Amino acid sequence: MSRESPHWNSDARGLRFAIVVARFNSGITEKLLAGAQQALTEAGAKSSRVFWVPGAFELPLAAQALAKGFDAIIALGAVIRGETPHFDYVAGAAAQGLQRVMLDTATPVAFGVLTTNTSAEAEARAGGAHGNKGYDAAMTAVAMARFGKPVAKAKKK
Ligand code: INI
């Protein structure tokens, strides 16, 4: 992977990851999970554990519960816009909640939650024409878990 890539630090050796996955739209989220697991295997992660929650709205609480036990969390979900404003509440709460957990706990949380207008758009981002956002989220988690190590060392000096 080149240094121009946003994920150029892709060495996960020695690092432990938790993957939290929403069951809602599980046909999509299972593909995101497969992508995330592939990325962690390629990066040489020491371990990864998978935890399921009902929907994307529940991801922040699960991430908060797990944050202290892992080097990074990967949150996966698929929020697909229907005809109701429910989409905005669920997608917004997931994004803001996960960001808050990351800042409150100082444990990296990667946002692998698709927010799309249609199922086809979600499929395209779960191993289709637009790649696999689960894979990308896992590589972001690796990069940010690595980021924390030299920062912690530099602060001690
Ligand atoms: N949860 C999702 O993960 N994706 C969706 O598209 C979705 N929609 O459309 O409603 C969804 N709703 C459930 C939500 O995440 C909670 O599980 C539920 O509101 C109970 O708290």
Short mmCIF file of N, CA and C and ligand atoms in Angstrom, two decimals:
data_model
loop_
_atom_site.label_atom_id
_atom_site.label_comp_id
_atom_site.label_asym_id
_atom_site.label_seq_id
_atom_site.Cartn_x
_atom_site.Cartn_y
_atom_site.Cartn_z
N MET A 1 0.85 -1.20 0.00
CA MET A 1 0.00 0.00 0.00
C MET A 1 0.89 1.26 0.00
N SER A 2 0.58 2.23 -0.82
CA SER A 2 1.46 3.40 -0.94
C SER A 2 1.22 4.38 0.21
N ARG A 3 2.20 5.26 0.41
CA ARG A 3 2.06 6.24 1.48
C ARG A 3 1.04 7.32 1.13
N GLU A 4 0.64 7.38 -0.13
CA GLU A 4 -0.41 8.33 -0.51
C GLU A 4 -1.78 7.83 -0.06
N SER A 5 -1.87 6.51 0.17
CA SER A 5 -3.15 5.95 0.59
C SER A 5 -3.49 6.46 1.99
N PRO A 6 -4.78 6.71 2.26
CA PRO A 6 -5.13 7.13 3.62
C PRO A 6 -4.85 6.04 4.66
N HIS A 7 -4.63 4.81 4.18
CA HIS A 7 -4.41 3.70 5.11
C HIS A 7 -2.99 3.21 5.06
N TRP A 8 -2.00 4.07 4.82
CA TRP A 8 -0.67 3.56 4.52
C TRP A 8 -0.07 2.80 5.69
N ASN A 9 -0.47 3.07 6.93
CA ASN A 9 0.06 2.27 8.04
C ASN A 9 -0.87 1.08 8.26
N SER A 10 -0.55 -0.02 7.61
CA SER A 10 -1.47 -1.16 7.61
C SER A 10 -0.87 -2.36 8.35
N ASP A 11 -0.02 -2.08 9.34
CA ASP A 11 0.58 -3.16 10.12
C ASP A 11 -0.21 -3.35 11.42
N ALA A 12 -0.98 -4.42 11.47
CA ALA A 12 -1.84 -4.65 12.64
C ALA A 12 -1.27 -5.70 13.59
N ARG A 13 -0.01 -6.09 13.36
CA ARG A 13 0.55 -7.15 14.21
C ARG A 13 0.54 -6.71 15.68
N GLY A 14 0.09 -7.60 16.54
CA GLY A 14 0.06 -7.30 17.97
C GLY A 14 -1.18 -6.54 18.43
N LEU A 15 -2.02 -6.14 17.49
CA LEU A 15 -3.20 -5.32 17.84
C LEU A 15 -4.47 -6.17 17.91
N ARG A 16 -5.37 -5.75 18.82
CA ARG A 16 -6.62 -6.48 19.05
C ARG A 16 -7.80 -5.58 18.66
N PHE A 17 -8.74 -6.14 17.91
CA PHE A 17 -9.86 -5.36 17.39
C PHE A 17 -11.19 -5.98 17.80
N ALA A 18 -12.17 -5.10 18.03
CA ALA A 18 -13.56 -5.54 18.19
C ALA A 18 -14.34 -5.03 16.99
N ILE A 19 -15.14 -5.89 16.42
CA ILE A 19 -16.02 -5.50 15.31
C ILE A 19 -17.45 -5.56 15.82
N VAL A 20 -18.16 -4.44 15.81
CA VAL A 20 -19.57 -4.44 16.21
C VAL A 20 -20.40 -4.30 14.94
N VAL A 21 -21.39 -5.18 14.80
CA VAL A 21 -22.15 -5.26 13.55
C VAL A 21 -23.64 -5.19 13.82
N ALA A 22 -24.35 -4.38 13.04
CA ALA A 22 -25.81 -4.31 13.15
C ALA A 22 -26.45 -5.43 12.33
N ARG A 23 -27.46 -6.08 12.94
CA ARG A 23 -28.19 -7.15 12.24
C ARG A 23 -29.16 -6.59 11.20
N PHE A 24 -29.65 -5.37 11.41
CA PHE A 24 -30.59 -4.75 10.46
C PHE A 24 -29.92 -4.72 9.08
N ASN A 25 -30.63 -5.08 8.04
CA ASN A 25 -30.05 -5.21 6.70
C ASN A 25 -28.86 -6.17 6.72
N SER A 26 -29.06 -7.32 7.34
CA SER A 26 -27.93 -8.25 7.55
C SER A 26 -27.34 -8.80 6.25
N GLY A 27 -28.14 -8.81 5.17
CA GLY A 27 -27.59 -9.24 3.88
C GLY A 27 -26.41 -8.38 3.47
N ILE A 28 -26.48 -7.10 3.83
CA ILE A 28 -25.40 -6.15 3.53
C ILE A 28 -24.33 -6.20 4.61
N THR A 29 -24.76 -6.17 5.89
CA THR A 29 -23.75 -6.05 6.95
C THR A 29 -22.87 -7.30 7.05
N GLU A 30 -23.40 -8.45 6.66
CA GLU A 30 -22.55 -9.65 6.66
C GLU A 30 -21.41 -9.50 5.64
N LYS A 31 -21.69 -8.83 4.53
CA LYS A 31 -20.63 -8.59 3.53
C LYS A 31 -19.62 -7.56 4.04
N LEU A 32 -20.11 -6.57 4.75
CA LEU A 32 -19.18 -5.59 5.36
C LEU A 32 -18.27 -6.30 6.36
N LEU A 33 -18.88 -7.21 7.13
CA LEU A 33 -18.10 -7.96 8.13
C LEU A 33 -17.02 -8.81 7.44
N ALA A 34 -17.39 -9.48 6.36
CA ALA A 34 -16.40 -10.30 5.65
C ALA A 34 -15.25 -9.43 5.15
N GLY A 35 -15.59 -8.24 4.65
CA GLY A 35 -14.54 -7.31 4.17
C GLY A 35 -13.63 -6.88 5.31
N ALA A 36 -14.22 -6.56 6.46
CA ALA A 36 -13.42 -6.12 7.61
C ALA A 36 -12.50 -7.24 8.08
N GLN A 37 -13.04 -8.44 8.13
CA GLN A 37 -12.21 -9.57 8.59
C GLN A 37 -11.07 -9.86 7.61
N GLN A 38 -11.35 -9.72 6.33
CA GLN A 38 -10.30 -9.92 5.32
C GLN A 38 -9.18 -8.89 5.52
N ALA A 39 -9.57 -7.63 5.74
CA ALA A 39 -8.57 -6.57 5.93
C ALA A 39 -7.70 -6.86 7.15
N LEU A 40 -8.34 -7.27 8.24
CA LEU A 40 -7.57 -7.52 9.48
C LEU A 40 -6.63 -8.71 9.31
N THR A 41 -7.08 -9.72 8.58
CA THR A 41 -6.21 -10.87 8.31
C THR A 41 -5.01 -10.43 7.48
N GLU A 42 -5.28 -9.66 6.42
CA GLU A 42 -4.18 -9.18 5.56
C GLU A 42 -3.19 -8.33 6.34
N ALA A 43 -3.71 -7.54 7.28
CA ALA A 43 -2.84 -6.63 8.05
C ALA A 43 -2.13 -7.35 9.19
N GLY A 44 -2.47 -8.61 9.43
CA GLY A 44 -1.76 -9.39 10.46
C GLY A 44 -2.22 -9.15 11.87
N ALA A 45 -3.50 -8.79 12.05
CA ALA A 45 -4.01 -8.50 13.39
C ALA A 45 -3.82 -9.71 14.32
N LYS A 46 -3.56 -9.40 15.58
CA LYS A 46 -3.39 -10.47 16.57
C LYS A 46 -4.71 -11.19 16.80
N SER A 47 -5.79 -10.41 16.93
CA SER A 47 -7.11 -11.04 17.14
C SER A 47 -8.21 -10.07 16.75
N SER A 48 -9.38 -10.64 16.47
CA SER A 48 -10.57 -9.80 16.30
C SER A 48 -11.77 -10.58 16.82
N ARG A 49 -12.64 -9.86 17.52
CA ARG A 49 -13.87 -10.47 18.06
C ARG A 49 -15.06 -9.77 17.43
N VAL A 50 -16.13 -10.50 17.19
CA VAL A 50 -17.31 -9.95 16.54
C VAL A 50 -18.47 -9.89 17.55
N PHE A 51 -19.17 -8.77 17.60
CA PHE A 51 -20.31 -8.58 18.49
C PHE A 51 -21.48 -8.03 17.65
N TRP A 52 -22.65 -8.66 17.78
CA TRP A 52 -23.82 -8.25 17.00
C TRP A 52 -24.76 -7.42 17.86
N VAL A 53 -25.36 -6.39 17.26
CA VAL A 53 -26.40 -5.58 17.92
C VAL A 53 -27.59 -5.50 16.96
N PRO A 54 -28.78 -5.12 17.46
CA PRO A 54 -29.97 -5.14 16.59
C PRO A 54 -29.87 -4.20 15.37
N GLY A 55 -29.50 -2.94 15.61
CA GLY A 55 -29.46 -1.99 14.50
C GLY A 55 -28.34 -0.98 14.68
N ALA A 56 -28.19 -0.10 13.69
CA ALA A 56 -27.12 0.90 13.73
C ALA A 56 -27.26 1.83 14.93
N PHE A 57 -28.49 2.05 15.36
CA PHE A 57 -28.73 2.94 16.50
C PHE A 57 -28.05 2.40 17.76
N GLU A 58 -27.89 1.09 17.85
CA GLU A 58 -27.31 0.46 19.06
C GLU A 58 -25.77 0.39 18.99
N LEU A 59 -25.18 0.72 17.86
CA LEU A 59 -23.72 0.58 17.73
C LEU A 59 -22.92 1.41 18.75
N PRO A 60 -23.32 2.66 19.02
CA PRO A 60 -22.51 3.45 19.96
C PRO A 60 -22.41 2.84 21.36
N LEU A 61 -23.53 2.32 21.87
CA LEU A 61 -23.49 1.75 23.23
C LEU A 61 -22.56 0.53 23.26
N ALA A 62 -22.64 -0.29 22.22
CA ALA A 62 -21.76 -1.47 22.16
C ALA A 62 -20.30 -1.04 22.06
N ALA A 63 -20.04 -0.03 21.25
CA ALA A 63 -18.66 0.46 21.09
C ALA A 63 -18.15 1.00 22.42
N GLN A 64 -19.00 1.70 23.13
CA GLN A 64 -18.60 2.26 24.43
C GLN A 64 -18.25 1.15 25.42
N ALA A 65 -19.07 0.10 25.42
CA ALA A 65 -18.84 -1.02 26.35
C ALA A 65 -17.53 -1.73 26.05
N LEU A 66 -17.11 -1.72 24.80
CA LEU A 66 -15.93 -2.49 24.38
C LEU A 66 -14.65 -1.67 24.32
N ALA A 67 -14.78 -0.36 24.33
CA ALA A 67 -13.65 0.51 23.98
C ALA A 67 -12.39 0.25 24.79
N LYS A 68 -12.53 0.00 26.07
CA LYS A 68 -11.33 -0.11 26.91
C LYS A 68 -10.60 -1.44 26.73
N GLY A 69 -11.26 -2.42 26.13
CA GLY A 69 -10.63 -3.74 26.03
C GLY A 69 -9.91 -4.01 24.72
N PHE A 70 -9.92 -3.03 23.79
CA PHE A 70 -9.38 -3.29 22.45
C PHE A 70 -8.56 -2.10 21.98
N ASP A 71 -7.69 -2.36 20.98
CA ASP A 71 -6.89 -1.26 20.42
C ASP A 71 -7.72 -0.37 19.50
N ALA A 72 -8.77 -0.92 18.92
CA ALA A 72 -9.68 -0.12 18.09
C ALA A 72 -10.98 -0.90 17.89
N ILE A 73 -12.03 -0.15 17.58
CA ILE A 73 -13.35 -0.72 17.33
C ILE A 73 -13.72 -0.43 15.87
N ILE A 74 -14.35 -1.40 15.25
CA ILE A 74 -14.86 -1.21 13.88
C ILE A 74 -16.37 -1.36 13.95
N ALA A 75 -17.10 -0.31 13.63
CA ALA A 75 -18.56 -0.34 13.71
C ALA A 75 -19.14 -0.48 12.30
N LEU A 76 -19.98 -1.50 12.11
CA LEU A 76 -20.51 -1.78 10.78
C LEU A 76 -22.04 -1.77 10.80
N GLY A 77 -22.63 -1.14 9.80
CA GLY A 77 -24.08 -1.11 9.70
C GLY A 77 -24.48 -0.65 8.31
N ALA A 78 -25.79 -0.73 8.04
CA ALA A 78 -26.33 -0.27 6.76
C ALA A 78 -27.65 0.42 7.03
N VAL A 79 -27.66 1.73 6.88
CA VAL A 79 -28.90 2.49 7.07
C VAL A 79 -29.36 2.94 5.68
N ILE A 80 -30.52 2.43 5.29
CA ILE A 80 -31.01 2.66 3.93
C ILE A 80 -32.26 3.52 3.99
N ARG A 81 -32.23 4.62 3.25
CA ARG A 81 -33.32 5.60 3.33
C ARG A 81 -34.62 4.99 2.80
N GLY A 82 -35.65 5.06 3.58
CA GLY A 82 -36.97 4.62 3.10
C GLY A 82 -37.77 5.86 2.79
N GLU A 83 -39.05 5.79 3.05
CA GLU A 83 -39.91 6.94 2.78
C GLU A 83 -40.10 7.79 4.03
N THR A 84 -39.46 7.42 5.14
CA THR A 84 -39.71 8.12 6.39
C THR A 84 -38.45 8.83 6.88
N PRO A 85 -38.62 9.79 7.78
CA PRO A 85 -37.46 10.50 8.33
C PRO A 85 -36.66 9.65 9.31
N HIS A 86 -37.11 8.40 9.56
CA HIS A 86 -36.41 7.51 10.50
C HIS A 86 -34.94 7.41 10.14
N PHE A 87 -34.66 7.34 8.84
CA PHE A 87 -33.29 7.23 8.33
C PHE A 87 -32.38 8.28 8.98
N ASP A 88 -32.83 9.53 8.95
CA ASP A 88 -31.98 10.62 9.43
C ASP A 88 -31.67 10.48 10.91
N TYR A 89 -32.67 10.04 11.67
CA TYR A 89 -32.44 9.87 13.11
C TYR A 89 -31.46 8.74 13.38
N VAL A 90 -31.66 7.62 12.72
CA VAL A 90 -30.80 6.45 12.96
C VAL A 90 -29.37 6.73 12.47
N ALA A 91 -29.25 7.24 11.25
CA ALA A 91 -27.92 7.49 10.69
C ALA A 91 -27.18 8.56 11.49
N GLY A 92 -27.91 9.63 11.83
CA GLY A 92 -27.27 10.72 12.59
C GLY A 92 -26.85 10.28 13.97
N ALA A 93 -27.72 9.51 14.64
CA ALA A 93 -27.40 9.05 15.99
C ALA A 93 -26.20 8.10 15.97
N ALA A 94 -26.13 7.25 14.95
CA ALA A 94 -25.00 6.32 14.86
C ALA A 94 -23.70 7.10 14.67
N ALA A 95 -23.70 8.04 13.74
CA ALA A 95 -22.48 8.81 13.45
C ALA A 95 -22.04 9.62 14.66
N GLN A 96 -22.98 10.36 15.24
CA GLN A 96 -22.61 11.22 16.38
C GLN A 96 -22.24 10.40 17.60
N GLY A 97 -22.98 9.30 17.82
CA GLY A 97 -22.69 8.46 18.98
C GLY A 97 -21.32 7.81 18.88
N LEU A 98 -21.00 7.32 17.71
CA LEU A 98 -19.70 6.65 17.54
C LEU A 98 -18.55 7.66 17.65
N GLN A 99 -18.74 8.83 17.10
CA GLN A 99 -17.71 9.88 17.24
C GLN A 99 -17.51 10.23 18.71
N ARG A 100 -18.62 10.33 19.43
CA ARG A 100 -18.53 10.67 20.85
C ARG A 100 -17.79 9.61 21.64
N VAL A 101 -18.08 8.33 21.36
CA VAL A 101 -17.38 7.24 22.05
C VAL A 101 -15.88 7.33 21.78
N MET A 102 -15.53 7.59 20.55
CA MET A 102 -14.10 7.69 20.20
C MET A 102 -13.43 8.81 20.99
N LEU A 103 -14.06 9.98 21.05
CA LEU A 103 -13.43 11.11 21.74
C LEU A 103 -13.47 10.92 23.26
N ASP A 104 -14.53 10.35 23.79
CA ASP A 104 -14.65 10.16 25.24
C ASP A 104 -13.69 9.10 25.76
N THR A 105 -13.42 8.07 24.95
CA THR A 105 -12.63 6.94 25.44
C THR A 105 -11.20 6.96 24.92
N ALA A 106 -10.93 7.78 23.90
CA ALA A 106 -9.62 7.83 23.23
C ALA A 106 -9.26 6.49 22.58
N THR A 107 -10.25 5.67 22.33
CA THR A 107 -10.04 4.44 21.55
C THR A 107 -10.59 4.69 20.14
N PRO A 108 -9.80 4.43 19.11
CA PRO A 108 -10.29 4.67 17.75
C PRO A 108 -11.55 3.86 17.45
N VAL A 109 -12.52 4.52 16.83
CA VAL A 109 -13.73 3.86 16.37
C VAL A 109 -13.88 4.16 14.88
N ALA A 110 -13.81 3.14 14.05
CA ALA A 110 -13.95 3.36 12.60
C ALA A 110 -15.43 3.29 12.22
N PHE A 111 -15.83 4.21 11.37
CA PHE A 111 -17.24 4.35 10.97
C PHE A 111 -17.49 3.58 9.67
N GLY A 112 -17.92 2.35 9.83
CA GLY A 112 -18.21 1.52 8.66
C GLY A 112 -19.71 1.36 8.50
N VAL A 113 -20.42 2.45 8.62
CA VAL A 113 -21.89 2.42 8.51
C VAL A 113 -22.28 3.05 7.17
N LEU A 114 -22.88 2.25 6.31
CA LEU A 114 -23.36 2.78 5.03
C LEU A 114 -24.61 3.59 5.26
N THR A 115 -24.72 4.73 4.62
CA THR A 115 -25.95 5.53 4.66
C THR A 115 -26.30 5.84 3.21
N THR A 116 -27.24 5.08 2.69
CA THR A 116 -27.53 5.19 1.25
C THR A 116 -29.02 5.38 1.00
N ASN A 117 -29.33 5.78 -0.23
CA ASN A 117 -30.73 5.97 -0.61
C ASN A 117 -31.42 4.65 -0.93
N THR A 118 -30.65 3.70 -1.48
CA THR A 118 -31.25 2.44 -1.94
C THR A 118 -30.40 1.24 -1.52
N SER A 119 -31.02 0.07 -1.59
CA SER A 119 -30.28 -1.17 -1.32
C SER A 119 -29.19 -1.38 -2.36
N ALA A 120 -29.47 -1.02 -3.61
CA ALA A 120 -28.47 -1.20 -4.67
C ALA A 120 -27.21 -0.39 -4.37
N GLU A 121 -27.41 0.84 -3.88
CA GLU A 121 -26.24 1.66 -3.53
C GLU A 121 -25.45 1.03 -2.39
N ALA A 122 -26.18 0.42 -1.45
CA ALA A 122 -25.50 -0.25 -0.33
C ALA A 122 -24.74 -1.48 -0.83
N GLU A 123 -25.37 -2.28 -1.69
CA GLU A 123 -24.71 -3.48 -2.26
C GLU A 123 -23.42 -3.08 -2.97
N ALA A 124 -23.47 -1.96 -3.69
CA ALA A 124 -22.30 -1.52 -4.45
C ALA A 124 -21.12 -1.19 -3.54
N ARG A 125 -21.42 -0.87 -2.28
CA ARG A 125 -20.37 -0.50 -1.32
C ARG A 125 -20.06 -1.62 -0.34
N ALA A 126 -20.66 -2.77 -0.57
CA ALA A 126 -20.43 -3.95 0.29
C ALA A 126 -19.87 -5.10 -0.55
N GLY A 127 -18.81 -4.78 -1.27
CA GLY A 127 -18.18 -5.80 -2.11
C GLY A 127 -18.59 -5.70 -3.56
N GLY A 128 -19.20 -4.58 -3.97
CA GLY A 128 -19.62 -4.38 -5.35
C GLY A 128 -18.73 -3.36 -6.06
N ALA A 129 -19.36 -2.60 -6.96
CA ALA A 129 -18.60 -1.68 -7.83
C ALA A 129 -17.83 -0.61 -7.06
N HIS A 130 -18.31 -0.25 -5.88
CA HIS A 130 -17.63 0.80 -5.10
C HIS A 130 -16.79 0.23 -3.96
N GLY A 131 -16.38 -1.01 -4.09
CA GLY A 131 -15.50 -1.60 -3.07
C GLY A 131 -16.26 -2.15 -1.89
N ASN A 132 -15.53 -2.33 -0.79
CA ASN A 132 -16.16 -2.84 0.43
C ASN A 132 -15.80 -1.90 1.58
N LYS A 133 -16.81 -1.16 2.05
CA LYS A 133 -16.55 -0.14 3.09
C LYS A 133 -16.21 -0.79 4.44
N GLY A 134 -16.55 -2.06 4.59
CA GLY A 134 -16.12 -2.77 5.80
C GLY A 134 -14.61 -2.96 5.79
N TYR A 135 -14.09 -3.32 4.64
CA TYR A 135 -12.64 -3.45 4.46
C TYR A 135 -11.97 -2.11 4.76
N ASP A 136 -12.49 -1.05 4.16
CA ASP A 136 -11.90 0.28 4.35
C ASP A 136 -11.94 0.70 5.82
N ALA A 137 -13.06 0.43 6.49
CA ALA A 137 -13.18 0.82 7.90
C ALA A 137 -12.16 0.07 8.75
N ALA A 138 -11.95 -1.20 8.45
CA ALA A 138 -10.97 -1.97 9.22
C ALA A 138 -9.57 -1.42 9.02
N MET A 139 -9.24 -1.03 7.78
CA MET A 139 -7.91 -0.47 7.54
C MET A 139 -7.74 0.90 8.23
N THR A 140 -8.82 1.64 8.31
CA THR A 140 -8.78 2.90 9.06
C THR A 140 -8.53 2.62 10.54
N ALA A 141 -9.19 1.59 11.06
CA ALA A 141 -9.00 1.23 12.47
C ALA A 141 -7.53 0.84 12.73
N VAL A 142 -6.94 0.12 11.80
CA VAL A 142 -5.52 -0.26 11.95
C VAL A 142 -4.65 1.00 11.98
N ALA A 143 -4.88 1.89 11.02
CA ALA A 143 -4.07 3.12 10.95
C ALA A 143 -4.21 3.94 12.22
N MET A 144 -5.43 4.05 12.75
CA MET A 144 -5.63 4.90 13.93
C MET A 144 -5.16 4.21 15.21
N ALA A 145 -5.22 2.88 15.25
CA ALA A 145 -4.67 2.16 16.41
C ALA A 145 -3.15 2.37 16.43
N ARG A 146 -2.53 2.32 15.28
CA ARG A 146 -1.09 2.57 15.17
C ARG A 146 -0.74 4.01 15.52
N PHE A 147 -1.59 4.93 15.11
CA PHE A 147 -1.37 6.36 15.39
C PHE A 147 -1.22 6.61 16.88
N GLY A 148 -2.02 5.92 17.67
CA GLY A 148 -2.01 6.14 19.12
C GLY A 148 -0.71 5.72 19.80
N LYS A 149 -0.01 4.76 19.24
CA LYS A 149 1.17 4.22 19.92
C LYS A 149 2.31 5.24 19.99
N PRO A 150 2.79 5.80 18.86
CA PRO A 150 3.86 6.80 18.96
C PRO A 150 3.42 8.06 19.68
N VAL A 151 2.13 8.40 19.59
CA VAL A 151 1.65 9.60 20.29
C VAL A 151 1.81 9.39 21.79
N ALA A 152 1.41 8.22 22.29
CA ALA A 152 1.53 7.93 23.73
C ALA A 152 2.99 7.97 24.16
N LYS A 153 3.89 7.48 23.33
CA LYS A 153 5.32 7.46 23.64
C LYS A 153 5.87 8.89 23.66
N ALA A 154 5.48 9.68 22.65
CA ALA A 154 5.99 11.06 22.54
C ALA A 154 5.55 11.89 23.74
N LYS A 155 4.35 11.62 24.26
CA LYS A 155 3.85 12.41 25.39
C LYS A 155 4.63 12.13 26.67
N LYS A 156 5.24 10.95 26.77
CA LYS A 156 5.98 10.60 27.98
C LYS A 156 7.32 11.32 28.04
N LYS A 157 7.83 11.77 26.85
CA LYS A 157 9.18 12.36 26.81
C LYS A 157 9.18 13.80 27.30
N1 INI B 1 -31.30 0.17 11.63
C1 INI B 1 -30.32 -0.02 10.71
O1 INI B 1 -29.23 -0.48 11.07
N2 INI B 1 -30.54 0.32 9.42
C2 INI B 1 -31.73 0.85 8.98
O2 INI B 1 -31.87 1.13 7.75
C3 INI B 1 -32.76 1.06 9.93
N3 INI B 1 -34.03 1.62 9.51
O3 INI B 1 -34.19 1.95 8.34
O4 INI B 1 -34.96 1.75 10.31
C4 INI B 1 -32.51 0.70 11.29
N4 INI B 1 -33.47 0.88 12.25
C5 INI B 1 -33.39 0.23 13.54
C6 INI B 1 -32.58 1.03 14.53
O5 INI B 1 -31.19 0.94 14.26
C7 INI B 1 -32.81 0.51 15.97
O6 INI B 1 -32.39 -0.84 16.06
C8 INI B 1 -34.26 0.60 16.43
O7 INI B 1 -34.75 1.92 16.24
C9 INI B 1 -34.39 0.22 17.94
O8 INI B 1 -33.59 1.08 18.77
#
